[in-house]
């Protein structure tokens, strides 16, 4: 019970009498104690996917309540245009391009984060916090050869989370099971689970060979093992009792996040609640099927909004709202067809998941990394819209400043005042990343160096930002990146390439390309 609620029952007494109501020891998680910190992180939600960010074809009232009651950032970035590197940046405070393995990982990948290094949850733990992750992990686990029937380590627990209830990778990758502090939840010794990303297990159906067994059709990739009628990436055998139900997945994680709050409210906690929506396969609970009129992608956005609302109700019911900083964001930008025929393209109508931005998931153009980004703290953060340049990577140093933690030599910058809405002075610059290609945002400008790769990913139908020429955009006057200024504003291009080279250093493999043509 929070001290606020405790005093409620005493409010009719005079102040002197209230002293008699005071508990002998003050609850640790009271308004004057260290605040709880919750990061609510969506998967592939675009800059234009929320009504608070301008969407009119879809309504997201619960997330909007955070956006309209807190700081709504218009220049908030993930480090990357895909999941694994963005999560790496968020949880380590380091640019993912410093780690050559920070790419989209298979479900069997070893743990990506160095267990000896600094992490966000370790920093929180060092100042007395309880720490938890619930939801999508996708940062690898184990050392490369995993027996899914034994305790799997190292993983989220070993990089600082006291409690970790996660899916290993993504909803479209095997193993399709929950992992509870390193143990597959519900696996039984008489039906062990096996996972392989190279070859199928003899006799097991796949999306490729047994399309008649699928209820969702694959478009590209996603033709491995079939679980619940959905063909996945990779192969899996056994573990029937442990397999998740896709339509219940969001509610399952929600319940875990809620129960974590309820059982840990007496001491400060750090909770990273990583939802699965609207990543593929989009499998809305029956409660939301057909509700958006946009097909499953819209329906699962409504489902995610509902989950956020329910989670907020729990914080409120537990008396924690005034003492909890909530950060809301997404790991990368939107994609419609990400490998399944699910009507995301056909039923989109007038909705623009990217908002006014160019590109999408996987892209160096803005829609790849610029995402919804909200900070909310009832009674502490005044509602405002902020155009300050901020990155998810900055949360670690900023929250450290809030809770009295320490960070050393990180790329993460302390922007606490910006996140609290007290300052509009964000980052000077930021390197964004898309599948190891990088670009520089500095001031109002974005500079993308030349890249030889294909300009468009034709499978997902997204412009990737690649061009044999330099690209330079003024994002303030040209948010849609339509006018390449590289040839006309050569002074700005030179300033940007020099700054880029300095920040990127030898980690940028093709430094010679930076010599202006
Ligand atoms: C891609 C998958 C895509 C998605 C993505 C990871 C194929 C053809 N495409 O490789 O469906 O799973 O990886 O998304 O397999 S992320 O949001 O986790 O980065
Ligand atoms: Ca993602």
Coordinates of N, CA, C and O in Angstrom, one line a residue, residues 3 6-7 18-28:
X3 N 1.9 5.2 0.6 CA 1.6 6.1 1.7 C 0.4 7.0 1.4 O -0.4 7.3 2.2
X6 N -2.7 5.2 2.2 CA -2.8 5.0 3.6 C -3.4 6.2 4.3 O -4.3 6.1 5.1
X7 N -2.9 7.4 3.8 CA -3.4 8.6 4.5 C -4.8 8.9 4.1 O -5.5 9.6 4.8
X18 N -3.4 12.9 12.4 CA -2.8 12.1 11.3 C -1.5 11.5 11.7 O -1.1 10.5 11.2
X19 N -0.8 12.2 12.6 CA 0.5 11.7 13.0 C 0.3 10.3 13.6 O 1.1 9.4 13.3
X20 N -0.8 10.1 14.2 CA -1.1 8.8 14.8 C -1.3 7.8 13.7 O -1.2 6.6 13.9
X21 N -1.6 8.2 12.5 CA -1.9 7.3 11.4 C -0.6 6.8 10.7 O -0.6 5.9 9.9
X22 N 0.4 7.6 11.0 CA 1.7 7.4 10.2 C 2.2 6.0 10.5 O 2.4 5.6 11.7
X23 N 2.5 5.2 9.5 CA 3.1 3.9 9.7 C 4.5 4.0 10.4 O 5.2 5.0 10.2
X24 N 4.8 3.0 11.2 CA 6.1 3.1 11.9 C 7.3 3.3 11.0 O 8.1 4.1 11.1
X25 N 7.3 2.5 9.9 CA 8.3 2.7 8.9 C 7.6 3.0 7.6 O 6.6 2.5 7.2
X26 N 8.2 4.0 6.9 CA 7.6 4.5 5.7 C 7.7 3.5 4.5 O 8.8 2.9 4.4
X27 N 6.7 3.2 3.8 CA 6.9 2.3 2.7 C 7.9 2.8 1.7 O 8.0 4.0 1.4
X28 N 8.8 1.9 1.2 CA 9.9 2.3 0.4 C 9.4 3.0 -0.9 O 10.0 3.9 -1.4

